[in-house]
Short mmCIF file of C-alpha atoms and ligand atoms in Angstrom, two decimals:
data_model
loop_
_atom_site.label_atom_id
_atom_site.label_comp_id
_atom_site.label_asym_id
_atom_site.label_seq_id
_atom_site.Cartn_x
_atom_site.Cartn_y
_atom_site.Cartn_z
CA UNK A 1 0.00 0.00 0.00
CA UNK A 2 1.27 3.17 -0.56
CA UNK A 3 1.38 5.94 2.12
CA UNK A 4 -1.10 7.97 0.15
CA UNK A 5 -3.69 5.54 0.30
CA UNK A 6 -3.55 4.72 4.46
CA UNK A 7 -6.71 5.84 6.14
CA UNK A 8 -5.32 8.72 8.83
CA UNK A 9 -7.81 7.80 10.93
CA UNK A 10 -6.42 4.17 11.53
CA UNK A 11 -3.31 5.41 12.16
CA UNK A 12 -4.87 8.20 14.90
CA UNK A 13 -6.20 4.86 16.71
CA UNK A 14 -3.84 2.38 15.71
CA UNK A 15 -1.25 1.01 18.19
CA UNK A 16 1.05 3.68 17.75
CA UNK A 17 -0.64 6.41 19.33
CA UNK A 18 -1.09 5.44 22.64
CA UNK A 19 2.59 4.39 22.68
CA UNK A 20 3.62 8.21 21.89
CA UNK A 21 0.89 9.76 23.97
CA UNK A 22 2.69 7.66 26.73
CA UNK A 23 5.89 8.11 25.69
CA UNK A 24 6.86 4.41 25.20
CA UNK A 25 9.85 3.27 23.66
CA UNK A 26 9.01 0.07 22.73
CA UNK A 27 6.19 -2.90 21.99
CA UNK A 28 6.63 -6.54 21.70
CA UNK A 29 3.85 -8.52 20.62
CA UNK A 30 4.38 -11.92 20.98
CA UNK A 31 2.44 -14.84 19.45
CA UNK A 32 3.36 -18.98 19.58
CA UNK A 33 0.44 -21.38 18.28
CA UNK A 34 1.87 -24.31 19.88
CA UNK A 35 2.09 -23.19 23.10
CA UNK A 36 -1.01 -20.66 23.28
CA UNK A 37 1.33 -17.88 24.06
CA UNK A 38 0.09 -14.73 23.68
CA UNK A 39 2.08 -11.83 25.19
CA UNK A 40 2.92 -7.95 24.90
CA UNK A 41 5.69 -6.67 26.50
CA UNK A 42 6.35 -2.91 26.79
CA UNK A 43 9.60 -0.90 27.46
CA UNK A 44 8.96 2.34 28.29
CA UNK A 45 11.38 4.24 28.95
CA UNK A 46 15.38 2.97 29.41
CA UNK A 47 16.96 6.65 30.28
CA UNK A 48 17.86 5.66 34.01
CA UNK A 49 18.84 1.98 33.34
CA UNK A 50 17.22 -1.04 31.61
CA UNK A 51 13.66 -1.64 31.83
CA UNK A 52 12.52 -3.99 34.93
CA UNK A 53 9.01 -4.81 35.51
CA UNK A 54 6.75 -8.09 36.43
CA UNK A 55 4.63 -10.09 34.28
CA UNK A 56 1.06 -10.36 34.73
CA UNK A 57 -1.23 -13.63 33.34
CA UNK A 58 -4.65 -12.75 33.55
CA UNK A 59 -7.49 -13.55 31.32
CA UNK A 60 -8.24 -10.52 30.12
CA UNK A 61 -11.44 -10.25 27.98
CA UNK A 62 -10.18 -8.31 24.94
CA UNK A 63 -6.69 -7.59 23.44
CA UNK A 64 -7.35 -3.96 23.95
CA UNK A 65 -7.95 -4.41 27.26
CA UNK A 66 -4.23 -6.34 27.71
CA UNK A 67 -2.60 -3.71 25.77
CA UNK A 68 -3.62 -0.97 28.22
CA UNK A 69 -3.01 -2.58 31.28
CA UNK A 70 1.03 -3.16 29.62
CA UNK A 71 0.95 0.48 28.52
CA UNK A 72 -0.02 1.92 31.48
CA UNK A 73 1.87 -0.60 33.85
CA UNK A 74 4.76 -0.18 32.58
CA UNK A 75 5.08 3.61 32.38
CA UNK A 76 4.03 3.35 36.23
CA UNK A 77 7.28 1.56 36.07
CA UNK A 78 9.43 4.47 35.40
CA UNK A 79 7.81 6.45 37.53
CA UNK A 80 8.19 4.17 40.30
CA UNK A 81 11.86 3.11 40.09
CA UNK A 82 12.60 7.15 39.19
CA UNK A 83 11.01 8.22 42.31
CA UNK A 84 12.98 5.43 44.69
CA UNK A 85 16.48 6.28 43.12
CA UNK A 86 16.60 3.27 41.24
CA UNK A 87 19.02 3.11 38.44
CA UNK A 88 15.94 1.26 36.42
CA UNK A 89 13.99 1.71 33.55
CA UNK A 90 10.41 1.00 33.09
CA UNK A 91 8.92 -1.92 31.59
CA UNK A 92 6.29 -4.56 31.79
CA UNK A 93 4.04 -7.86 29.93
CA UNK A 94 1.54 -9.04 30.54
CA UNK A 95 0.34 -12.77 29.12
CA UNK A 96 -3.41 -13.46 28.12
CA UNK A 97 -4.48 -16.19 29.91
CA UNK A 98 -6.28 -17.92 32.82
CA UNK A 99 -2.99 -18.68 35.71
CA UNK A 100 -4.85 -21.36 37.21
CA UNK A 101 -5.75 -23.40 33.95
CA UNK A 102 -3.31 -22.17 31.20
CA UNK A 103 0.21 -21.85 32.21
CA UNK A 104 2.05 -24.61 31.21
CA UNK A 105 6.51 -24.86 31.13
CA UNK A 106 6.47 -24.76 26.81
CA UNK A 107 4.40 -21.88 27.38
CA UNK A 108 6.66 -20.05 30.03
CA UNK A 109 9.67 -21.22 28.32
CA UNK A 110 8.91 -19.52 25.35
CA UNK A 111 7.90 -16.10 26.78
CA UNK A 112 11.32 -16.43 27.90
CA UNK A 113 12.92 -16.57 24.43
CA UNK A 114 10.61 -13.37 23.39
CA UNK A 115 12.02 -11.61 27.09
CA UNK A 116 15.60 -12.87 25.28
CA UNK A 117 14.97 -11.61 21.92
CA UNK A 118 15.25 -7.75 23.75
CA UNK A 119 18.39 -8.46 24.58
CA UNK A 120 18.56 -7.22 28.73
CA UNK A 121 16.36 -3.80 27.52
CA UNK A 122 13.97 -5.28 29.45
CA UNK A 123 14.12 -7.78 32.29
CA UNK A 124 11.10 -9.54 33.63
CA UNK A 125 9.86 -10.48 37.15
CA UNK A 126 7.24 -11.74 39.20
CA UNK A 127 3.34 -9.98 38.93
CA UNK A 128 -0.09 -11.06 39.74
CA UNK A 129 -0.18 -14.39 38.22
CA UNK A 130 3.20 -15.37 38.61
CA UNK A 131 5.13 -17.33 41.21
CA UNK A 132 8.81 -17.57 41.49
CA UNK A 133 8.74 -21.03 40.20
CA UNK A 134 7.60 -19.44 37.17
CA UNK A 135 10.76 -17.18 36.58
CA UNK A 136 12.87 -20.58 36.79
CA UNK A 137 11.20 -22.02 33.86
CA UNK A 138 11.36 -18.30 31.42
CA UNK A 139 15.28 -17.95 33.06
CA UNK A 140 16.01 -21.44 31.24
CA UNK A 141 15.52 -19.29 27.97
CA UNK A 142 16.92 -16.14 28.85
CA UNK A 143 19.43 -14.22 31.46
CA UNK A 144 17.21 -11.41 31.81
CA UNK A 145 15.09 -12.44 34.88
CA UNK A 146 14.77 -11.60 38.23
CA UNK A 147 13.12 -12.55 41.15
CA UNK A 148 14.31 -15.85 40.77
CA UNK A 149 14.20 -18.52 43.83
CA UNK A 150 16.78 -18.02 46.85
CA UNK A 151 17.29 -21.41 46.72
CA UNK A 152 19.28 -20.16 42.67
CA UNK A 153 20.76 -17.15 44.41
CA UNK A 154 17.92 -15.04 43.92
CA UNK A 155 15.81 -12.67 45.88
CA UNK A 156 12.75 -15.19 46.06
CA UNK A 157 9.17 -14.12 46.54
CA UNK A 158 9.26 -9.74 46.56
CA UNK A 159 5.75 -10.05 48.20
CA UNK A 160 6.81 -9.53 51.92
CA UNK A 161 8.86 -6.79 50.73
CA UNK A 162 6.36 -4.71 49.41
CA UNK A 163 3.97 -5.08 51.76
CA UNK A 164 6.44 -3.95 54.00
CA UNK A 165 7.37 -0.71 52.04
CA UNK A 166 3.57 -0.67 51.59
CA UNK A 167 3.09 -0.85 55.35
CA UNK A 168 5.86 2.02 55.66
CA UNK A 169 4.09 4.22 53.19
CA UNK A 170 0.64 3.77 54.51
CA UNK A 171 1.79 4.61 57.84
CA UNK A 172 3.54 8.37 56.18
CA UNK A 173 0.27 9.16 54.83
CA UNK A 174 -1.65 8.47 58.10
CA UNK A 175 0.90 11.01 59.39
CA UNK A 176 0.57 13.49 57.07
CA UNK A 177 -3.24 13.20 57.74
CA UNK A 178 -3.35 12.60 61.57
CA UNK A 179 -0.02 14.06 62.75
CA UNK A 180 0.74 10.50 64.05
CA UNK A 181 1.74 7.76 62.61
CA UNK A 182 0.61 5.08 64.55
CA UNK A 183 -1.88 2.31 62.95
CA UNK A 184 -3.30 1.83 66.37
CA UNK A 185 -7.01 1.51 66.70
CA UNK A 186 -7.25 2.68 63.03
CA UNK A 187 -10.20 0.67 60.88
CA UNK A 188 -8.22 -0.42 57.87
CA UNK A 189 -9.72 -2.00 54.63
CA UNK A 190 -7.71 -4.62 53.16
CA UNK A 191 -8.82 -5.79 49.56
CA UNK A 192 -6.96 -8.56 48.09
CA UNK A 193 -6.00 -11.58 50.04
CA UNK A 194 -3.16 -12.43 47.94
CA UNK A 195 0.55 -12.64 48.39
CA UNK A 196 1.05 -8.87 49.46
CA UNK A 197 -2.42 -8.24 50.97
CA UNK A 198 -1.38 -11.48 53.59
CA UNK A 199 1.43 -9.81 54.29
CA UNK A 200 -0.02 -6.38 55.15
CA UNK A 201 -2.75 -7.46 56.82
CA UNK A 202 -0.02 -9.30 59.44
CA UNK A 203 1.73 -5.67 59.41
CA UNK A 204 -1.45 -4.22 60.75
CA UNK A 205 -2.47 -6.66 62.57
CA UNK A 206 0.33 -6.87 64.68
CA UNK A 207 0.22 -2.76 65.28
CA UNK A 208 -3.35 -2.88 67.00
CA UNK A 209 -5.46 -1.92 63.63
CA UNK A 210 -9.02 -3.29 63.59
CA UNK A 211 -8.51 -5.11 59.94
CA UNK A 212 -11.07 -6.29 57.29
CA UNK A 213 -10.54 -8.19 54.56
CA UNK A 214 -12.00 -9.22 51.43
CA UNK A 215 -11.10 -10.98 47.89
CA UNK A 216 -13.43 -12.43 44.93
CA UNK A 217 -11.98 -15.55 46.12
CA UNK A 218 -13.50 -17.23 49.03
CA UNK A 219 -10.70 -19.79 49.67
CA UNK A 220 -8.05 -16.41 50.21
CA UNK A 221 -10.59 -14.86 52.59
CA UNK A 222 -10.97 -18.26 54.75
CA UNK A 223 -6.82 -18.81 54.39
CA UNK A 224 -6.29 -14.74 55.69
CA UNK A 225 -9.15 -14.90 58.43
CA UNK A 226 -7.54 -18.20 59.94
CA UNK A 227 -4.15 -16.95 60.01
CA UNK A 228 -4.80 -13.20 61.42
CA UNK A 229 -7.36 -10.89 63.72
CA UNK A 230 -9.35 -10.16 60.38
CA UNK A 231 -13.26 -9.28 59.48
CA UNK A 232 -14.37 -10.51 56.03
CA UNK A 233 -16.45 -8.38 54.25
CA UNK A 234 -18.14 -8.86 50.63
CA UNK A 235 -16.24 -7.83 48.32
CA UNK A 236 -18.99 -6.57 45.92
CA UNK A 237 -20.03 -3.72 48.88
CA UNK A 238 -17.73 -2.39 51.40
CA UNK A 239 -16.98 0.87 49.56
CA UNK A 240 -19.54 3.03 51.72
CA UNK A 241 -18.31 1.30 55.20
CA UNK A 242 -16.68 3.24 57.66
CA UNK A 243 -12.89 2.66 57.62
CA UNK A 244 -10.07 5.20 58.21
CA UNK A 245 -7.84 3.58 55.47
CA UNK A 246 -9.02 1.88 52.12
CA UNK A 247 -5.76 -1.01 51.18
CA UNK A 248 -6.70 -1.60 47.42
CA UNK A 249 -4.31 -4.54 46.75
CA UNK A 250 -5.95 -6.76 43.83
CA UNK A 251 -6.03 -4.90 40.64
CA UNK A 252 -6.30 -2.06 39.40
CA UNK A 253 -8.94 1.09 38.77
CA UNK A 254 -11.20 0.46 41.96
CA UNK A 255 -11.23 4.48 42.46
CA UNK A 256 -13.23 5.52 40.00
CA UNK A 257 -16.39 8.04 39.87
CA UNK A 258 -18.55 5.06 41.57
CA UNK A 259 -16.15 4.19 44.40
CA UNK A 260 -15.09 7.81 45.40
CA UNK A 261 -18.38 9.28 46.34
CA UNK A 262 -19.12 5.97 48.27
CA UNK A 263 -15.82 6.82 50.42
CA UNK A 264 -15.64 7.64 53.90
CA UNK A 265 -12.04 7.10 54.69
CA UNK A 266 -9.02 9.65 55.00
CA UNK A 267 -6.04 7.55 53.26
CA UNK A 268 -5.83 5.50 50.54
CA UNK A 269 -2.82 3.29 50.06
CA UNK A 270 -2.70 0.13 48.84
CA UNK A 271 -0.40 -2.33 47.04
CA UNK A 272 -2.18 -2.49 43.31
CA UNK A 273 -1.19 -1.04 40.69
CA UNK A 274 -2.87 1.90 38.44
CA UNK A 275 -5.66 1.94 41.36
CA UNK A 276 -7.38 5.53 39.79
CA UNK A 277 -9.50 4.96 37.03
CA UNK A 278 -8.52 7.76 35.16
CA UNK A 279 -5.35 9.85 36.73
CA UNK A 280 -6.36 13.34 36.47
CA UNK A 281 -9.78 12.92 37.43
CA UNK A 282 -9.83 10.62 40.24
CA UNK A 283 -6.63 11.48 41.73
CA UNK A 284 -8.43 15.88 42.01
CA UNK A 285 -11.58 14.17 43.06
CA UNK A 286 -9.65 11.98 46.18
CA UNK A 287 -7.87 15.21 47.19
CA UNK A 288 -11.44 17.18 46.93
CA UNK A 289 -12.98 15.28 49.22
CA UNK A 290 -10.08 15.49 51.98
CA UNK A 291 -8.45 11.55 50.84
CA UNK A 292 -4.68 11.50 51.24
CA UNK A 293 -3.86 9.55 48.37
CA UNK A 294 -0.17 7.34 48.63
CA UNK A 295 0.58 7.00 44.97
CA UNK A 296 0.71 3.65 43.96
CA UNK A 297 3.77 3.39 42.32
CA UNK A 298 5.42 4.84 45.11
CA UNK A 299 4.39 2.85 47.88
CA UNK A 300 4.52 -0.62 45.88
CA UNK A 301 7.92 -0.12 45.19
CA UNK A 302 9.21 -2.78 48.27
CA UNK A 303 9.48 -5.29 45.27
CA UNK A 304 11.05 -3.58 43.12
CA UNK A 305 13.56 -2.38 45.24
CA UNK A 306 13.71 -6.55 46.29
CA UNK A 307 14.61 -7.49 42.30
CA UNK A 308 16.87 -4.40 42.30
CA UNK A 309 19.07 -5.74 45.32
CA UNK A 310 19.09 -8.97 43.31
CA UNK A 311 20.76 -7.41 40.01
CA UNK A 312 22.97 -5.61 42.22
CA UNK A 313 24.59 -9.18 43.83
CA UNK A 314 24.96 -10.60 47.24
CA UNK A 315 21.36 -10.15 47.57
CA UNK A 316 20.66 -9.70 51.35
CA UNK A 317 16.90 -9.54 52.32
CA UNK A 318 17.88 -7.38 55.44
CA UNK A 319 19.44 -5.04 53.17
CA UNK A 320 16.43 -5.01 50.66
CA UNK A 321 14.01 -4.31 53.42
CA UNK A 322 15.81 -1.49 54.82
CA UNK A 323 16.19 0.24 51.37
CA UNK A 324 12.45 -0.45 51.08
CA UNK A 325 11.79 1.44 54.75
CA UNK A 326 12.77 4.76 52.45
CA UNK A 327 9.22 4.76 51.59
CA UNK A 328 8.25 6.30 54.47
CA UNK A 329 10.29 9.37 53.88
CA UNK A 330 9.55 9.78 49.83
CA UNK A 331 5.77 9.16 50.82
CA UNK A 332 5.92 12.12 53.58
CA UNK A 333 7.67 14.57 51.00
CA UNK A 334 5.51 13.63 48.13
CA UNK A 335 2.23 14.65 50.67
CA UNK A 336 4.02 17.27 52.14
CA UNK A 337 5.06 19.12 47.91
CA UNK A 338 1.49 18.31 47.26
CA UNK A 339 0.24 20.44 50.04
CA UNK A 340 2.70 23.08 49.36
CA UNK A 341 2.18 23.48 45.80
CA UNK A 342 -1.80 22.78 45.72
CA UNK A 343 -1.43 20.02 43.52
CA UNK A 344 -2.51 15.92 43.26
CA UNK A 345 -0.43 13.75 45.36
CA UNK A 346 -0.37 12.01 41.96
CA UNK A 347 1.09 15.12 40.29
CA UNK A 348 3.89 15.44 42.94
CA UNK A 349 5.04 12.21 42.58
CA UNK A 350 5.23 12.43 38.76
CA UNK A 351 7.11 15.81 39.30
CA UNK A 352 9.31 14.16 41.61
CA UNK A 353 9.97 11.10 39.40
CA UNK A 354 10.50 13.32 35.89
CA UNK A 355 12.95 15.73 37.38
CA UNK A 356 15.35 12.58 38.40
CA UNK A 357 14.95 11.18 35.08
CA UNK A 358 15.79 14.48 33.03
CA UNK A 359 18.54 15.53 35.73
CA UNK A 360 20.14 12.03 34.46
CA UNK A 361 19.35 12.34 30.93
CA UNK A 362 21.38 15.84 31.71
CA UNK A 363 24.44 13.79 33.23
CA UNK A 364 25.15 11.82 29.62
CA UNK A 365 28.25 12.10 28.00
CA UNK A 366 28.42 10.26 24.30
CA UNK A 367 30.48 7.69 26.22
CA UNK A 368 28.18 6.94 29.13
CA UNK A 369 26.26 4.39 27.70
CA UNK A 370 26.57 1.96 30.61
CA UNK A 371 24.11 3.14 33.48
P1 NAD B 401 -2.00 -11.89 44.03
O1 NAD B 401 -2.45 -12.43 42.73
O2 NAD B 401 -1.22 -12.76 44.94
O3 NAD B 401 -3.26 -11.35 44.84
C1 NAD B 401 -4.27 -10.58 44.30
C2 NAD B 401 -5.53 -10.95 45.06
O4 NAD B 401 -6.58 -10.07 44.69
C3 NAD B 401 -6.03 -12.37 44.75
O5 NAD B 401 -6.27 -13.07 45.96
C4 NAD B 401 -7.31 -12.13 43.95
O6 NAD B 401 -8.26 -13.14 44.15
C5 NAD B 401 -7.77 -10.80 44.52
N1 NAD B 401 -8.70 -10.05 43.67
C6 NAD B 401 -8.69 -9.90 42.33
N2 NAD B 401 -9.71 -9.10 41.93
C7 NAD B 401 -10.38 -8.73 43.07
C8 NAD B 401 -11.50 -7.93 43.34
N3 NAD B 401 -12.18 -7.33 42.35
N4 NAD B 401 -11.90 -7.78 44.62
C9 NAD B 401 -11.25 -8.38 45.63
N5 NAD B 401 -10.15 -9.16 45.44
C10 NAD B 401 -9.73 -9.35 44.18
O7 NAD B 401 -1.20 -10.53 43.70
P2 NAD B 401 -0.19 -9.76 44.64
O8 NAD B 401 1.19 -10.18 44.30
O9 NAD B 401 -0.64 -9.84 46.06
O10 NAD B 401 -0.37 -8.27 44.10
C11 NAD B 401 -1.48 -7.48 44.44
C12 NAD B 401 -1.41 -6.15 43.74
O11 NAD B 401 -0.21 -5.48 44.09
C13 NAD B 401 -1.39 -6.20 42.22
O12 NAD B 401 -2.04 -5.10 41.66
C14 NAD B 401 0.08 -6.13 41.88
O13 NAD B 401 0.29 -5.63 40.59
C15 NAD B 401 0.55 -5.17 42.93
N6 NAD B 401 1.96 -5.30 43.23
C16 NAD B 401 2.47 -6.47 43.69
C17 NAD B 401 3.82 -6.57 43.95
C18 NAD B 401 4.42 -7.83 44.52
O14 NAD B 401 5.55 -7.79 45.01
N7 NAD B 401 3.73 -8.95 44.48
C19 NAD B 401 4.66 -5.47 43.76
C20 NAD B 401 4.11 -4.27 43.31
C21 NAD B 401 2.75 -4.21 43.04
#
């Protein structure tokens, strides 16, 4: 076809477009018959180092749908390891497909080869969906992995490291809000019973918080409620309860313009990823109605700061956890240069994240091209 004849339109909402509203570097859309693989993996940006992220299996209901989640996941990437110091790119894939019933070895071992075919741009870990088991089958194709088993030298499950940092960061924003930072006595709102949520929920638990818990799985409620001081709740109507502190830590875009009204807590900080709906609009309408919001990228950021230890050798979980306890303090500022400025906690954080990455950019020489 020549480029005469191409409908503008298409390209306006073709692939493309999103990736350079976004600012992405790069897509890889990967596709094996055999196998049933079907996977996108996105680098977004590579200025600070090369692009780490997780991957996420989930049975998502339309390719669309998969291809936002990776675009939008892995920009929160940059942002995230910009605003914890990390020498780290952003990046992230996600695989279409049902964990439970449709991840096989073949197919793990040949995301791996696609992961390989990038050449260490971009270097994978765990995400919803995943176990570490997992990154020993996709590191038998390819170097680039991390979160890989201690029992390989690796920094194992990064779960009860970002609950931690999660913990840390959820306990900054009650400070900013309360003037204290102690959990005590404080009705918190766990959702998501998985690997981090567990985790959290011992956190608070242990502090004195009155804790309550749901998941769309019954089996993760029964497993969280055995194991810790915990109140289930349903998990189709708990938005309009009173807590003091709403933990979103399943997926993504529960605050959204039917959530937020419903809302009668002061903080929000959870674990999942991309929790507003839509940035702009749900991060001003949180802050209009007197919600300290703890960006999620910057208070998930325990695992990343986990892998990161890994790549950097002689991984030491004591080490990781400490580095992760830094949350605290970049959670604090980010509240504090929201309040000062009159802007989104959201909109600090970004601020916060591009300045590092364009202050490095600045620091480039022709010859520095090892980060
Ligand atoms: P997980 O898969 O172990 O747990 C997620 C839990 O959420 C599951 O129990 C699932 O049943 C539940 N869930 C899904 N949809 C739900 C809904 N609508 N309502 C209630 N519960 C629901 O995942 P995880 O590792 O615990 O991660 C949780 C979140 O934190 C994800 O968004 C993930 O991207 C983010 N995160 C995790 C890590 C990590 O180290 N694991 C790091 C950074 C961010």
């Amino acid at each position: 076809m020549i480029v005469e004849e191409l409908n503008v339109k298409e390209i306006a909402t073709g692939v493309l477009s999103p990736m350079a509203d976004m600012q992405h570097e790069q897509l890889l859309f990967c596709n094996d018959t055999k196998t049933g693989l079907r996977a996108i993996i996105a680098v977004h940006n590579t200025v600070l180092g090369p692009a780490l992220g997780g991957t996420r299996m989930w049975p998502y209901r339309s390719e669309q749908e998969a291809l936002t989640d990776v675009l939008r996941l892995s920009r929160g990437m940059t942002y995230k390891a910009a605003v914890s110091g990390l020498n780290l790119g952003g990046g992230k894939a996600v695989i279409i497909g049902d964990a439970r019933t449709q991840k096989t070895e073949a197919l793990l071992r040949r995301f791996g080869q696609f992961v390989n075919d990038l050449g260490g741009k971009y270097i994978t870990a765990e995400d919803v969906g995943m176990t570490s088991r997992d990154m020993e089958y996709i590191h038998m194709s390819t170097d680039h992995v991390s979160g890989l088993p201690e029992t390989m030298g690796g920094s194992g499950n990064p779960s009860p490291v970002t609950a931690f940092g999660t913990y840390m960061g959820m306990k900054a924003s009650v400070q900013h809000v309360y003037g204290t930072d102690s959990l005590q006595g404080k009705k918190v709102l766990v959702q998501g019973c998985g690997s981090v949520g567990q985790h959290l929920v011992e956190y608070l638990v242990k502090e004195g918080a009155e804790v309550f818990v749901t998941d769309i799985f019954e089996d993760k409620i029964a497993e969280t409620t055995s194991k810790y001081k915990a109140t289930a709740v349903d998990p189709n109507n708990f938005y309009g309860m009173d807590m003091d502190i709403y933990a979103p830590c399943a997926l993504g875009a529960t605050l959204n313009d039917d959530t937020i009204p419903q809302l009668k807590c002061r903080v929000v900080s959870g674990a999942a990823n991309n929790q507003l709906k839509d940035e702009n609009i749900h991060a001003a309408a949180l802050r209009d109605k007197g919600i300290a919001y703890a960006p999620d990228f910057v208070i998930n950021a325990g695992g990343l700061i986990n892998v990161y230890s890994e790549l950097l050798g002689n991984y030491n979980r004591e080490i990781a956890m400490n580095k992760a306890e830094h949350i605290y303090d970049v959670t604090l500022q980010i509240h504090k240069y929201a309040a000062e400025k009159g802007i989104t906690s959201l909109e600090a954080a970004k601020a916060i994240a591009e300045k590092r990455i364009e202050d490095m950019a600045a620091l480039k020489t022709p010859f520095s091209r090892n980060y």
